[in-house]
PDB file of C-alpha atoms in Angstrom:
ATOM      1  CA  ASP J   9      20.240 -43.494 -63.162  1.00 92.00           C
ATOM      2  CA  LEU J  10      21.241 -41.057 -66.003  1.00 93.00           C
ATOM      3  CA  LEU J  11      19.195 -42.703 -68.413  1.00 95.00           C
ATOM      4  CA  LYS J  12      15.982 -42.851 -66.211  1.00 95.00           C
ATOM      5  CA  LYS J  13      16.642 -39.261 -65.260  1.00 95.00           C
ATOM      6  CA  GLU J  14      16.665 -38.622 -69.061  1.00 94.00           C
ATOM      7  CA  GLY J  15      12.965 -40.343 -69.183  1.00 93.00           C
ATOM      8  CA  LEU J  16      14.356 -43.334 -70.940  1.00 95.00           C
ATOM      9  CA  GLU J  17      13.231 -47.019 -70.090  1.00 95.00           C
ATOM     10  CA  ALA J  18      16.335 -48.363 -68.577  1.00 96.00           C
ATOM     11  CA  GLU J  19      17.334 -51.386 -66.339  1.00 95.00           C
ATOM     12  CA  VAL J  20      20.436 -53.007 -64.830  1.00 95.00           C
ATOM     13  CA  ILE J  21      20.333 -56.737 -65.206  1.00 94.00           C
ATOM     14  CA  ASP J  22      22.254 -58.793 -62.894  1.00 91.00           C
ATOM     15  CA  THR J  23      24.099 -61.493 -64.700  1.00 90.00           C
ATOM     16  CA  PRO J  24      26.019 -64.716 -63.488  1.00 86.00           C
ATOM     17  CA  SER J  25      29.321 -63.966 -61.655  1.00 77.00           C
ATOM     18  CA  ASN J  26      31.582 -66.379 -63.093  1.00 63.00           C
ATOM     19  CA  GLY J  27      32.505 -67.675 -59.878  1.00 64.00           C
ATOM     20  CA  SER J  28      33.993 -64.337 -58.576  1.00 61.00           C
ATOM     21  CA  THR J  29      32.707 -62.690 -55.397  1.00 53.00           C
ATOM     22  CA  ALA J  30      31.962 -59.569 -57.259  1.00 64.00           C
ATOM     23  CA  GLY J  31      28.523 -59.289 -58.825  1.00 71.00           C
ATOM     24  CA  ARG J  32      28.380 -58.421 -62.470  1.00 85.00           C
ATOM     25  CA  ALA J  33      25.470 -56.873 -64.502  1.00 91.00           C
ATOM     26  CA  ALA J  34      24.463 -55.640 -68.080  1.00 93.00           C
ATOM     27  CA  VAL J  35      22.799 -52.450 -68.783  1.00 95.00           C
ATOM     28  CA  TRP J  36      19.658 -51.987 -71.221  1.00 97.00           C
ATOM     29  CA  ALA J  37      17.906 -48.904 -72.217  1.00 97.00           C
ATOM     30  CA  ARG J  38      15.792 -47.954 -75.012  1.00 97.00           C
ATOM     31  CA  VAL J  39      14.443 -45.193 -77.024  1.00 96.00           C
ATOM     32  CA  LYS J  40      11.115 -46.125 -78.589  1.00 95.00           C
ATOM     33  CA  GLY J  41      10.320 -45.879 -82.192  1.00 96.00           C
ATOM     34  CA  ASN J  42       7.004 -46.225 -83.925  1.00 96.00           C
ATOM     35  CA  GLY J  43       7.646 -50.043 -84.713  1.00 96.00           C
ATOM     36  CA  LYS J  44       7.560 -50.068 -88.554  1.00 97.00           C
ATOM     37  CA  ARG J  45      10.770 -51.476 -88.635  1.00 97.00           C
ATOM     38  CA  ARG J  46      12.578 -53.945 -86.210  1.00 96.00           C
ATOM     39  CA  PRO J  47      15.004 -52.337 -83.650  1.00 96.00           C
ATOM     40  CA  VAL J  48      18.722 -51.690 -83.911  1.00 96.00           C
ATOM     41  CA  ILE J  49      20.724 -52.567 -80.823  1.00 95.00           C
ATOM     42  CA  LEU J  50      23.869 -50.586 -79.743  1.00 94.00           C
ATOM     43  CA  HIS J  51      25.951 -53.117 -78.049  1.00 93.00           C
ATOM     44  CA  SER J  52      29.217 -53.029 -76.012  1.00 90.00           C
ATOM     45  CA  HIS J  53      30.970 -54.814 -73.388  1.00 89.00           C
ATOM     46  CA  LEU J  54      31.823 -53.801 -69.710  1.00 86.00           C
ATOM     47  CA  ASP J  55      34.417 -56.334 -68.767  1.00 82.00           C
ATOM     48  CA  VAL J  56      38.232 -56.606 -69.516  1.00 80.00           C
ATOM     49  CA  VAL J  57      40.867 -59.027 -70.612  1.00 78.00           C
ATOM     50  CA  PRO J  58      42.059 -60.694 -67.292  1.00 79.00           C
ATOM     51  CA  ALA J  59      45.458 -59.721 -66.534  1.00 81.00           C
ATOM     52  CA  SER J  60      48.386 -60.822 -64.680  1.00 85.00           C
ATOM     53  CA  PRO J  61      50.600 -57.996 -63.194  1.00 86.00           C
ATOM     54  CA  SER J  62      53.668 -60.130 -63.744  1.00 90.00           C
ATOM     55  CA  GLU J  63      53.035 -59.992 -67.420  1.00 88.00           C
ATOM     56  CA  TRP J  64      52.982 -56.373 -68.077  1.00 83.00           C
ATOM     57  CA  VAL J  65      55.904 -53.728 -68.156  1.00 81.00           C
ATOM     58  CA  VAL J  66      53.315 -51.177 -66.226  1.00 81.00           C
ATOM     59  CA  PRO J  67      50.926 -51.970 -63.530  1.00 83.00           C
ATOM     60  CA  PRO J  68      48.061 -52.877 -65.421  1.00 82.00           C
ATOM     61  CA  PHE J  69      45.315 -51.618 -62.672  1.00 80.00           C
ATOM     62  CA  GLU J  70      46.506 -48.278 -62.341  1.00 82.00           C
ATOM     63  CA  GLY J  71      45.681 -46.621 -65.601  1.00 80.00           C
ATOM     64  CA  LEU J  72      48.886 -44.923 -66.165  1.00 85.00           C
ATOM     65  CA  VAL J  73      49.117 -41.955 -68.653  1.00 86.00           C
ATOM     66  CA  GLY J  74      52.234 -42.100 -70.826  1.00 80.00           C
ATOM     67  CA  GLY J  75      52.836 -40.649 -73.978  1.00 82.00           C
ATOM     68  CA  GLY J  76      49.494 -39.014 -74.560  1.00 83.00           C
ATOM     69  CA  TYR J  77      47.851 -42.491 -73.796  1.00 80.00           C
ATOM     70  CA  VAL J  78      46.173 -44.063 -70.931  1.00 80.00           C
ATOM     71  CA  VAL J  79      47.822 -47.463 -70.460  1.00 79.00           C
ATOM     72  CA  GLY J  80      46.062 -50.213 -68.539  1.00 76.00           C
ATOM     73  CA  ARG J  81      43.660 -52.722 -68.645  1.00 76.00           C
ATOM     74  CA  GLY J  82      40.421 -52.005 -70.418  1.00 70.00           C
ATOM     75  CA  ALA J  83      41.709 -48.487 -71.344  1.00 67.00           C
ATOM     76  CA  LEU J  84      40.602 -49.182 -74.953  1.00 68.00           C
ATOM     77  CA  ASP J  85      38.221 -52.026 -75.232  1.00 74.00           C
ATOM     78  CA  ALA J  86      35.402 -51.180 -75.077  1.00 76.00           C
ATOM     79  CA  LYS J  87      34.703 -48.411 -72.689  1.00 80.00           C
ATOM     80  CA  GLY J  88      34.707 -45.753 -75.301  1.00 81.00           C
ATOM     81  CA  ILE J  89      32.211 -47.212 -77.498  1.00 86.00           C
ATOM     82  CA  THR J  90      30.083 -47.618 -74.539  1.00 90.00           C
ATOM     83  CA  VAL J  91      30.218 -44.023 -73.634  1.00 90.00           C
ATOM     84  CA  VAL J  92      29.681 -43.083 -77.396  1.00 91.00           C
ATOM     85  CA  GLN J  93      26.670 -45.547 -77.689  1.00 94.00           C
ATOM     86  CA  LEU J  94      25.259 -43.898 -74.479  1.00 96.00           C
ATOM     87  CA  LEU J  95      25.693 -40.349 -75.577  1.00 96.00           C
ATOM     88  CA  ALA J  96      24.315 -41.273 -78.904  1.00 95.00           C
ATOM     89  CA  LEU J  97      21.225 -42.777 -77.320  1.00 96.00           C
ATOM     90  CA  LEU J  98      20.758 -39.591 -75.186  1.00 96.00           C
ATOM     91  CA  GLN J  99      21.109 -37.405 -78.164  1.00 96.00           C
ATOM     92  CA  ILE J 100      18.398 -39.496 -80.074  1.00 96.00           C
ATOM     93  CA  SER J 101      16.011 -39.309 -77.057  1.00 95.00           C
ATOM     94  CA  ARG J 102      16.762 -35.339 -76.638  1.00 95.00           C
ATOM     95  CA  ARG J 103      15.831 -34.763 -80.215  1.00 94.00           C
ATOM     96  CA  ASP J 104      12.468 -36.451 -80.129  1.00 81.00           C
ATOM     97  CA  ALA J 105      12.997 -37.775 -83.731  1.00 83.00           C
ATOM     98  CA  LYS J 106      10.366 -39.705 -85.217  1.00 93.00           C
ATOM     99  CA  LEU J 107      12.062 -43.276 -85.426  1.00 96.00           C
ATOM    100  CA  GLU J 108      10.682 -46.146 -87.290  1.00 97.00           C
ATOM    101  CA  ARG J 109      12.699 -48.311 -85.140  1.00 97.00           C
ATOM    102  CA  ASP J 110      13.749 -48.914 -81.422  1.00 97.00           C
ATOM    103  CA  VAL J 111      17.128 -47.882 -80.566  1.00 97.00           C
ATOM    104  CA  ILE J 112      18.381 -50.274 -77.952  1.00 97.00           C
ATOM    105  CA  LEU J 113      21.482 -50.111 -75.842  1.00 96.00           C
ATOM    106  CA  LEU J 114      23.029 -52.996 -74.533  1.00 96.00           C
ATOM    107  CA  ALA J 115      26.249 -53.273 -72.681  1.00 93.00           C
ATOM    108  CA  THR J 116      27.174 -56.534 -71.230  1.00 92.00           C
ATOM    109  CA  PRO J 117      29.896 -58.358 -69.093  1.00 89.00           C
ATOM    110  CA  ASP J 118      31.963 -61.330 -70.124  1.00 85.00           C
ATOM    111  CA  GLU J 119      32.542 -60.557 -73.710  1.00 82.00           C
ATOM    112  CA  GLU J 120      36.718 -61.082 -73.121  1.00 79.00           C
ATOM    113  CA  THR J 121      35.888 -64.570 -71.511  1.00 79.00           C
ATOM    114  CA  GLY J 122      33.373 -66.026 -74.272  1.00 79.00           C
ATOM    115  CA  GLY J 123      30.387 -64.110 -73.610  1.00 82.00           C
ATOM    116  CA  GLN J 124      28.264 -67.113 -72.076  1.00 84.00           C
ATOM    117  CA  GLN J 125      27.636 -65.094 -68.930  1.00 85.00           C
ATOM    118  CA  GLY J 126      26.852 -61.744 -70.670  1.00 87.00           C
ATOM    119  CA  ALA J 127      25.365 -61.488 -74.059  1.00 90.00           C
ATOM    120  CA  ALA J 128      24.499 -65.153 -74.446  1.00 89.00           C
ATOM    121  CA  TYR J 129      22.741 -65.025 -70.914  1.00 91.00           C
ATOM    122  CA  ILE J 130      20.531 -61.815 -71.926  1.00 92.00           C
ATOM    123  CA  ALA J 131      19.808 -63.651 -75.356  1.00 92.00           C
ATOM    124  CA  SER J 132      18.674 -66.647 -73.509  1.00 92.00           C
ATOM    125  CA  GLU J 133      17.037 -65.422 -70.366  1.00 93.00           C
ATOM    126  CA  HIS J 134      15.915 -61.773 -71.151  1.00 94.00           C
ATOM    127  CA  ARG J 135      15.388 -62.480 -74.853  1.00 94.00           C
ATOM    128  CA  PRO J 136      12.283 -60.253 -74.967  1.00 94.00           C
ATOM    129  CA  LEU J 137      14.589 -56.840 -74.300  1.00 95.00           C
ATOM    130  CA  LEU J 138      15.948 -57.789 -77.451  1.00 93.00           C
ATOM    131  CA  GLN J 139      12.859 -57.533 -79.415  1.00 91.00           C
ATOM    132  CA  ASP J 140      13.819 -59.320 -82.527  1.00 92.00           C
ATOM    133  CA  ALA J 141      16.364 -56.628 -83.448  1.00 94.00           C
ATOM    134  CA  GLU J 142      17.342 -56.494 -87.083  1.00 92.00           C
ATOM    135  CA  LEU J 143      20.724 -55.045 -86.485  1.00 89.00           C
ATOM    136  CA  LEU J 144      23.235 -54.942 -83.969  1.00 88.00           C
ATOM    137  CA  LEU J 145      26.254 -52.586 -83.932  1.00 87.00           C
ATOM    138  CA  THR J 146      28.979 -53.186 -81.789  1.00 85.00           C
ATOM    139  CA  GLU J 147      33.127 -52.622 -81.625  1.00 81.00           C
ATOM    140  CA  GLY J 148      35.152 -53.711 -84.517  1.00 71.00           C
ATOM    141  CA  GLY J 149      37.410 -52.006 -87.191  1.00 66.00           C
ATOM    142  CA  GLY J 150      38.994 -48.871 -85.958  1.00 71.00           C
ATOM    143  CA  ILE J 151      40.501 -45.724 -86.885  1.00 74.00           C
ATOM    144  CA  LEU J 152      44.027 -45.274 -87.985  1.00 79.00           C
ATOM    145  CA  GLU J 153      44.938 -41.417 -88.188  1.00 85.00           C
ATOM    146  CA  SER J 154      47.695 -40.442 -90.868  1.00 84.00           C
ATOM    147  CA  GLU J 155      49.642 -37.404 -91.894  1.00 86.00           C
ATOM    148  CA  PRO J 156      48.955 -35.977 -95.321  1.00 87.00           C
ATOM    149  CA  PRO J 157      49.540 -37.191 -98.027  1.00 88.00           C
ATOM    150  CA  MET J 158      48.171 -40.742 -96.469  1.00 86.00           C
ATOM    151  CA  PRO J 159      44.642 -40.668 -95.883  1.00 85.00           C
ATOM    152  CA  THR J 160      42.891 -41.562 -92.330  1.00 85.00           C
ATOM    153  CA  VAL J 161      41.738 -45.310 -92.462  1.00 83.00           C
ATOM    154  CA  TRP J 162      38.200 -45.961 -91.071  1.00 78.00           C
ATOM    155  CA  GLY J 163      38.210 -49.981 -90.990  1.00 73.00           C
ATOM    156  CA  VAL J 164      34.859 -51.949 -90.627  1.00 73.00           C
ATOM    157  CA  ALA J 165      34.588 -55.275 -89.288  1.00 70.00           C
ATOM    158  CA  VAL J 166      31.433 -57.242 -90.187  1.00 67.00           C
ATOM    159  CA  THR J 167      30.275 -60.460 -88.453  1.00 61.00           C
ATOM    160  CA  GLU J 168      33.194 -60.895 -86.113  1.00 57.00           C
ATOM    161  CA  LYS J 169      31.733 -63.531 -83.723  1.00 55.00           C
ATOM    162  CA  ARG J 170      28.377 -64.196 -85.563  1.00 51.00           C
ATOM    163  CA  PRO J 171      29.530 -67.355 -86.980  1.00 46.00           C
ATOM    164  CA  SER J 172      30.352 -68.873 -83.587  1.00 47.00           C
ATOM    165  CA  CYS J 173      27.239 -67.704 -82.105  1.00 49.00           C
ATOM    166  CA  ALA J 174      25.043 -69.255 -84.891  1.00 47.00           C
ATOM    167  CA  SER J 175      26.943 -72.668 -84.688  1.00 47.00           C
ATOM    168  CA  ALA J 176      26.225 -72.345 -80.868  1.00 49.00           C
ATOM    169  CA  ALA J 177      22.686 -71.804 -81.205  1.00 50.00           C
ATOM    170  CA  ARG J 178      22.197 -74.632 -83.692  1.00 50.00           C
ATOM    171  CA  SER J 179      24.026 -76.991 -81.105  1.00 50.00           C
ATOM    172  CA  GLN J 180      21.912 -75.805 -78.336  1.00 52.00           C
ATOM    173  CA  ALA J 181      18.551 -76.078 -80.378  1.00 52.00           C
ATOM    174  CA  ALA J 182      19.877 -79.782 -81.356  1.00 49.00           C
TER     175      ALA J 182
END
């Protein structure tokens, strides 16, 4: 609703529910460019690692605050990047910049359990939404803040899951 209120193309896409009773969905939105270059996708995931409360020292479903941190299932992975990408897309839209490529936001479920009913489902059943994108930016790396004289470290992860996706696509094609 926020994306549409801002005048962006946006939709909620129902995805398979992996046998649970709760429905799951992906979110897709786009800021159009002039098409001179292929799109970039800002991708994140909306699911969390399955948790058994007996294996946690704190209740995993409560989102407790301790030591200045939120502790609980899904507190870090990947809700922060989802919000940052959403805000980035809104800022790009509000600036009315002349873009040479579309910027696409895609947030999917099922990343923590293999992605077949999330990103892979979108790629196979809703491929036109991806528009033959050239780039995909997602989670990975991290920032490790340090006190002087140690520098802050900005980590970058490259092709974390690409090789397995490529081999799955080859197998599927065969």
